[in-house]
CSV table of C-alpha atoms in Angstrom, one decimal:
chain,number,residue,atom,x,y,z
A,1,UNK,CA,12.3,-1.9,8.8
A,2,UNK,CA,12.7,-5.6,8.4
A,3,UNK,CA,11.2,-6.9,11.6
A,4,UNK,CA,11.3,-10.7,10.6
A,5,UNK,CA,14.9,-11.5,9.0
A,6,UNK,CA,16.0,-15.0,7.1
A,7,UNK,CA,20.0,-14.0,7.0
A,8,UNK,CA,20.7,-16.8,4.8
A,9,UNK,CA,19.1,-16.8,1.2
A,10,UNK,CA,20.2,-19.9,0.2
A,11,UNK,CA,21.3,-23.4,1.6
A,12,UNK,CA,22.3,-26.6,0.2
A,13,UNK,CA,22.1,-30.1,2.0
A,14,UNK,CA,22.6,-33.6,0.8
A,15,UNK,CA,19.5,-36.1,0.7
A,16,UNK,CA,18.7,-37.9,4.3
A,17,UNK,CA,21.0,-35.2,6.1
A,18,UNK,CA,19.5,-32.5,8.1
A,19,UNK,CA,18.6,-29.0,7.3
A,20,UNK,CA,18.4,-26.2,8.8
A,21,UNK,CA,17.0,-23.0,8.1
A,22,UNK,CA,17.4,-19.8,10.6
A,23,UNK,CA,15.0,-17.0,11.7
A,24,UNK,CA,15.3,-13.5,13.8
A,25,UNK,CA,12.5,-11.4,14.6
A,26,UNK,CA,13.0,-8.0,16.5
A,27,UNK,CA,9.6,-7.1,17.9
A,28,UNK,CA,9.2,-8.5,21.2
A,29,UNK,CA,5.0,-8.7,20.5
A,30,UNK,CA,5.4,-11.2,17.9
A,31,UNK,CA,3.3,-14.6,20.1
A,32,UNK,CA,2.7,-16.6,16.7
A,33,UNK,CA,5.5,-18.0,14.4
A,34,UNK,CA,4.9,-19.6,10.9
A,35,UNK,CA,7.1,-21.5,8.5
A,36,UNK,CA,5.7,-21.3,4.9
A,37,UNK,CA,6.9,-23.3,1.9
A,38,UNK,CA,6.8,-21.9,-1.3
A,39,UNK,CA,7.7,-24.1,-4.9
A,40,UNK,CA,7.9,-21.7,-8.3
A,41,UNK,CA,4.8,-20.6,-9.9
A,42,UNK,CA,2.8,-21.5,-6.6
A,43,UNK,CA,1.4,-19.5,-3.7
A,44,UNK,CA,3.5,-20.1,-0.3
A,45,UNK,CA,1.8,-23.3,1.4
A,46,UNK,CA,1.7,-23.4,5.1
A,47,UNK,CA,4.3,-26.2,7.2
A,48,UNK,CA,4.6,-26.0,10.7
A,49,UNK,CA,3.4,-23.2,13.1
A,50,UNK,CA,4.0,-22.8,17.1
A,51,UNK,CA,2.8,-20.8,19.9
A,52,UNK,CA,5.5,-18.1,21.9
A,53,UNK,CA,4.2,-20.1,25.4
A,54,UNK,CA,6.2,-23.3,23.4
A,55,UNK,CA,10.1,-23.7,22.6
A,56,UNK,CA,9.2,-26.7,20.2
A,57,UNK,CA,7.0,-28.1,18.0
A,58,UNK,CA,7.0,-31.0,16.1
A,59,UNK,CA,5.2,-32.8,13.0
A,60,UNK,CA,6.8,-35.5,11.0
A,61,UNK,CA,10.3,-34.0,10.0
A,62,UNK,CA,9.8,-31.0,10.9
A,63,UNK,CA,10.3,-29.2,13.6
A,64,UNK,CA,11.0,-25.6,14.6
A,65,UNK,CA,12.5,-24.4,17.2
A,66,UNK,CA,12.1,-21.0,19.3
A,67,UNK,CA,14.1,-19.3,21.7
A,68,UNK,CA,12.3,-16.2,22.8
A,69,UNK,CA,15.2,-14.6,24.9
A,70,UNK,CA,17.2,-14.8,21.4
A,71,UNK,CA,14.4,-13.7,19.5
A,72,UNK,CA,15.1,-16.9,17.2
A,73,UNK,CA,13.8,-19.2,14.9
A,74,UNK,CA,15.0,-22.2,13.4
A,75,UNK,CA,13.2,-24.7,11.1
A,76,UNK,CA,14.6,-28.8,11.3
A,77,UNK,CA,13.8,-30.7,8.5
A,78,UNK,CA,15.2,-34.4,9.0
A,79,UNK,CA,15.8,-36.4,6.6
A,80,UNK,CA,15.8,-34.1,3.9
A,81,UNK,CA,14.6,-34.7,0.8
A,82,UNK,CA,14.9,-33.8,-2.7
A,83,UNK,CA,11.1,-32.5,-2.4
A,84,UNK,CA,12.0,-30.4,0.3
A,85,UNK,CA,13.8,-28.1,-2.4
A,86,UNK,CA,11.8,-25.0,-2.1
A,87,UNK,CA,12.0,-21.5,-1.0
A,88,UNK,CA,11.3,-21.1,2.7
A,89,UNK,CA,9.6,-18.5,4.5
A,90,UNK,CA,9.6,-17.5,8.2
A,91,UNK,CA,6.8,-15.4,9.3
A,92,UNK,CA,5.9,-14.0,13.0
A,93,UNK,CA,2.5,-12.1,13.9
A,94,UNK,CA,1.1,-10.8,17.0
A,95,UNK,CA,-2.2,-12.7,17.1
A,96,UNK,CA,-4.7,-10.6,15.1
A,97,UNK,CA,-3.7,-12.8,11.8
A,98,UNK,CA,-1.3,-9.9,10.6
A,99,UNK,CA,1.7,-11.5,9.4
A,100,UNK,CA,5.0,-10.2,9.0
A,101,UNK,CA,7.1,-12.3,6.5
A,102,UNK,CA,11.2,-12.8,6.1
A,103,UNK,CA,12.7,-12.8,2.6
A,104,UNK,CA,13.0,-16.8,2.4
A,105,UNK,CA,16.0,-19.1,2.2
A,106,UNK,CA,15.7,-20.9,-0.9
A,107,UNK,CA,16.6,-25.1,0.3
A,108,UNK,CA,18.3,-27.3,-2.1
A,109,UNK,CA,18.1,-30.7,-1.2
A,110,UNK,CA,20.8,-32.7,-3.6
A,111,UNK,CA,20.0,-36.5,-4.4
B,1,UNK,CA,-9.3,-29.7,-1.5
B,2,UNK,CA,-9.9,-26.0,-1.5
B,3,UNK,CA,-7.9,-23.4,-2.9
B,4,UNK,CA,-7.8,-19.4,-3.0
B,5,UNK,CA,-8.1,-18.7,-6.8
B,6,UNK,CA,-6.8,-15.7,-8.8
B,7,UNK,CA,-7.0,-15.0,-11.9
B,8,UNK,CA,-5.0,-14.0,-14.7
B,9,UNK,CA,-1.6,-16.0,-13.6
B,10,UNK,CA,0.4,-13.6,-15.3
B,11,UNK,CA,0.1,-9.7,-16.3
B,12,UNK,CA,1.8,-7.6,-18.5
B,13,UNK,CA,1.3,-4.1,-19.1
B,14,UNK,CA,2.8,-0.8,-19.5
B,15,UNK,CA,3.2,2.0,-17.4
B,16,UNK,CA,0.6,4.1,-16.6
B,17,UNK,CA,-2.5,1.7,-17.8
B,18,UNK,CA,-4.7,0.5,-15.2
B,19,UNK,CA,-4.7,-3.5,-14.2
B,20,UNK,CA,-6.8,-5.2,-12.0
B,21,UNK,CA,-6.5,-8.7,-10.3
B,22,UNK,CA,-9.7,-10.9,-8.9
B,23,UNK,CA,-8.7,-13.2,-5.8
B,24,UNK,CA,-12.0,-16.0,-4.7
B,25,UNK,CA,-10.9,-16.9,-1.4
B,26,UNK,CA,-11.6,-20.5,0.1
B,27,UNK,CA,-15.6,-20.6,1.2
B,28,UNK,CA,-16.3,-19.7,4.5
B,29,UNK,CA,-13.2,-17.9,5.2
B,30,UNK,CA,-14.2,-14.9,6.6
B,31,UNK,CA,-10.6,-13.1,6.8
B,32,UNK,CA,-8.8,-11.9,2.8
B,33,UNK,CA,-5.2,-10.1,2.2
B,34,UNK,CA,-3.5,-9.2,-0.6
B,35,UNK,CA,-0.1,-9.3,-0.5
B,36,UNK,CA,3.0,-8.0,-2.9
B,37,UNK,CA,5.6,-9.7,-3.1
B,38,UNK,CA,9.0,-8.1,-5.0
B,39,UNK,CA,11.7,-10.7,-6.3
B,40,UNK,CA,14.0,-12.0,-3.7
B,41,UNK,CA,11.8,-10.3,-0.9
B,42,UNK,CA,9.0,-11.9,1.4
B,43,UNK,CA,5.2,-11.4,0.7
B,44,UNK,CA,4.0,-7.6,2.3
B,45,UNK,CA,0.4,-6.8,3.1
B,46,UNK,CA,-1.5,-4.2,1.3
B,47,UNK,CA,-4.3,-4.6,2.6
B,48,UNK,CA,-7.0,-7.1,4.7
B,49,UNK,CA,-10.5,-8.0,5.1
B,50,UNK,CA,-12.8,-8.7,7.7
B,51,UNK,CA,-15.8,-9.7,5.5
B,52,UNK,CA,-16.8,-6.8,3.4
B,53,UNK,CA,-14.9,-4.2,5.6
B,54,UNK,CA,-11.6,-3.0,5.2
B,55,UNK,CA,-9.2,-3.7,8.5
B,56,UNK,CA,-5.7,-2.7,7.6
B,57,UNK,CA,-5.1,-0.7,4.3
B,58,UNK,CA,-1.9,1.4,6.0
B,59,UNK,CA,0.5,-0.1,3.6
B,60,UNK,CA,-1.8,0.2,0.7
B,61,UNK,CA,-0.6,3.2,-1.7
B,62,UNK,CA,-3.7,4.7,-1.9
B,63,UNK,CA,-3.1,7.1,-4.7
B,64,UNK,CA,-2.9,4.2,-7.5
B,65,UNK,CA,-4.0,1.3,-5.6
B,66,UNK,CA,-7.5,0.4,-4.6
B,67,UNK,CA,-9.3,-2.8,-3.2
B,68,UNK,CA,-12.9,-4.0,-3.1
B,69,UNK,CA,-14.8,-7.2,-1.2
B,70,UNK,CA,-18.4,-5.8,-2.2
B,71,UNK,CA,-20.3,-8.7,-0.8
B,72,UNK,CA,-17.5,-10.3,1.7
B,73,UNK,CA,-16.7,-13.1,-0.7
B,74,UNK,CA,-14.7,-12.6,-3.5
B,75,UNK,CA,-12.0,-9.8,-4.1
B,76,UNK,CA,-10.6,-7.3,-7.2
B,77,UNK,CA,-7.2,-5.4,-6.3
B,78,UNK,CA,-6.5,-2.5,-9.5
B,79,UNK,CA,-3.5,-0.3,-9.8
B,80,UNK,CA,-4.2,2.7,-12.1
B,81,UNK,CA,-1.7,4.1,-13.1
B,82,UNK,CA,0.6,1.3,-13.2
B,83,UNK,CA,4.3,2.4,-12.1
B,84,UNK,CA,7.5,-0.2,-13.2
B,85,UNK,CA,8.1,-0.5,-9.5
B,86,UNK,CA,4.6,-2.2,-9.4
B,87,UNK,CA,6.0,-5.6,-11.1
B,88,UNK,CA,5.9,-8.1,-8.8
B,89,UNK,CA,3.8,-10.8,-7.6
B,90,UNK,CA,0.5,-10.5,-6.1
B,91,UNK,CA,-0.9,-12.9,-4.0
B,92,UNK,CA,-4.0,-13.4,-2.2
B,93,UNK,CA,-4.6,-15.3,1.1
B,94,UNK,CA,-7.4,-16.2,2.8
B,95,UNK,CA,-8.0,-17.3,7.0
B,96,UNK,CA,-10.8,-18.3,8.9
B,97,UNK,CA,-12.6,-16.3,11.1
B,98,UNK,CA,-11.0,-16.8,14.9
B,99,UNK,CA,-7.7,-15.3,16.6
B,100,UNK,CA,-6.1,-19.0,16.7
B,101,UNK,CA,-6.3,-19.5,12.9
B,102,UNK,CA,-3.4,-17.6,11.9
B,103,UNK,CA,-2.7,-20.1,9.2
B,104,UNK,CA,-3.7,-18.0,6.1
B,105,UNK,CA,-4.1,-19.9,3.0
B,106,UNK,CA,-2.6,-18.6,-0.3
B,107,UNK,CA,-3.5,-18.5,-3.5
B,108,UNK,CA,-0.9,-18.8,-6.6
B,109,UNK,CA,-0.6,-15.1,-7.2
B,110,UNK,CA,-0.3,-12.8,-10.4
B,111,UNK,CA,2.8,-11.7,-11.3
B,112,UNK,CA,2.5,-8.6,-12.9
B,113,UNK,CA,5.4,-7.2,-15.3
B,114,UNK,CA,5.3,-3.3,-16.2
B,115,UNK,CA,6.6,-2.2,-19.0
């Protein structure tokens, strides 16, 4: 049972526009939310975290975005940029570093 | 900067030989997974260590699949026998000690192919 779900596998943007990538989790314990990037032949890289007692958090371009009474995610990257093309992972846990992964949305950003 | 290493990058072998996979997590980091991770499908955890003891191995198939972290440092993940449903990639991630670190730090992975 897929309790962390990235409905979209794959999303294109033009450069300097925004992007954004979506996230639904079903387990109502999940208090920890990650967005992991991942480029071929590499091990997914850590990019923004934030805490369930938040509904934003911010670093550079990124942002993410969570709406607890939706159970939802969402990853802002703006501007995007052609190295932003990766695949990216959302992934929730419930504090005891277990993390429970989606199945990524792979980003193309287009010069 | 460092880095979780694993080692070989890539594995092939065929069905029913036994593989094994090493994973040196970052020093100090007290907390080590290993994850699978099938094509178009996010990473899964087989199994994670708190130092030298096992704390979650319930999605480890424990009739092929084993994993050792003798002396809480590094660790060695084997299949044997290997099944073509194994091929995937295999990574290993590694978190410091501390329930606010929830940042794990991966390594590249092995991808293994079964043949």
């Amino acid at each position: 049972d897929q309790q962390v779900k990235q409905n979209s596998p794959s999303l294109s943007v033009q450069e300097g526009r925004i992007s954004i990538l979506n996230c639904d989790y079903t387990n109502s314990m999940f208090d920890y939310f990650l967005w992991y990037k991942k480029y071929p032949a590499e091990g997914p890289t850590f990019l923004i975290s934030i805490s369930s007692i938040k509904d934003k958090n911010e670093d550079g371009r990124f942002t993410v975005f969570l709406n607890k009474s939706a159970k939802h995610l969402s990853l802002h990257i703006v501007p995007s940029q052609p190295g932003d093309s990766a695949v990216y992972f959302c992934a929730a846990a419930t504090g005891a570093n277990n993390l429970f992964f989606g199945t990524g949305t792979r980003l193309t950003v287009i010069p | 900067e460092a880095e979780v290493a694993q080692s070989p990058r890539y594995k092939i072998t065929e069905k029913s030989q036994a593989v094994a996979f090493w994973c040196d997590p970052i020093s100090g980091h007290a907390t080590l997974y290993w994850y699978r991770q099938i094509l178009g499908q996010g990473p899964e955890l087989l199994v994670q260590f708190q130092d030298e003891s096992v704390v979650d191995d319930s999605q480890l198939p424990k009739d092929r699949f084993s994993a050792e972290r003798l002396k809480g440092v590094d660790s060695t993940l084997k299949i044997q026998p290997a099944e073509l449903g194994d091929s995937a990639m295999y990574l290993c991630a590694s978190s410091p000690r501390g329930p606010s670190y929830n940042e794990q730090f991966f390594g590249p992975g092995t991808r293994l192919t079964v043949l």
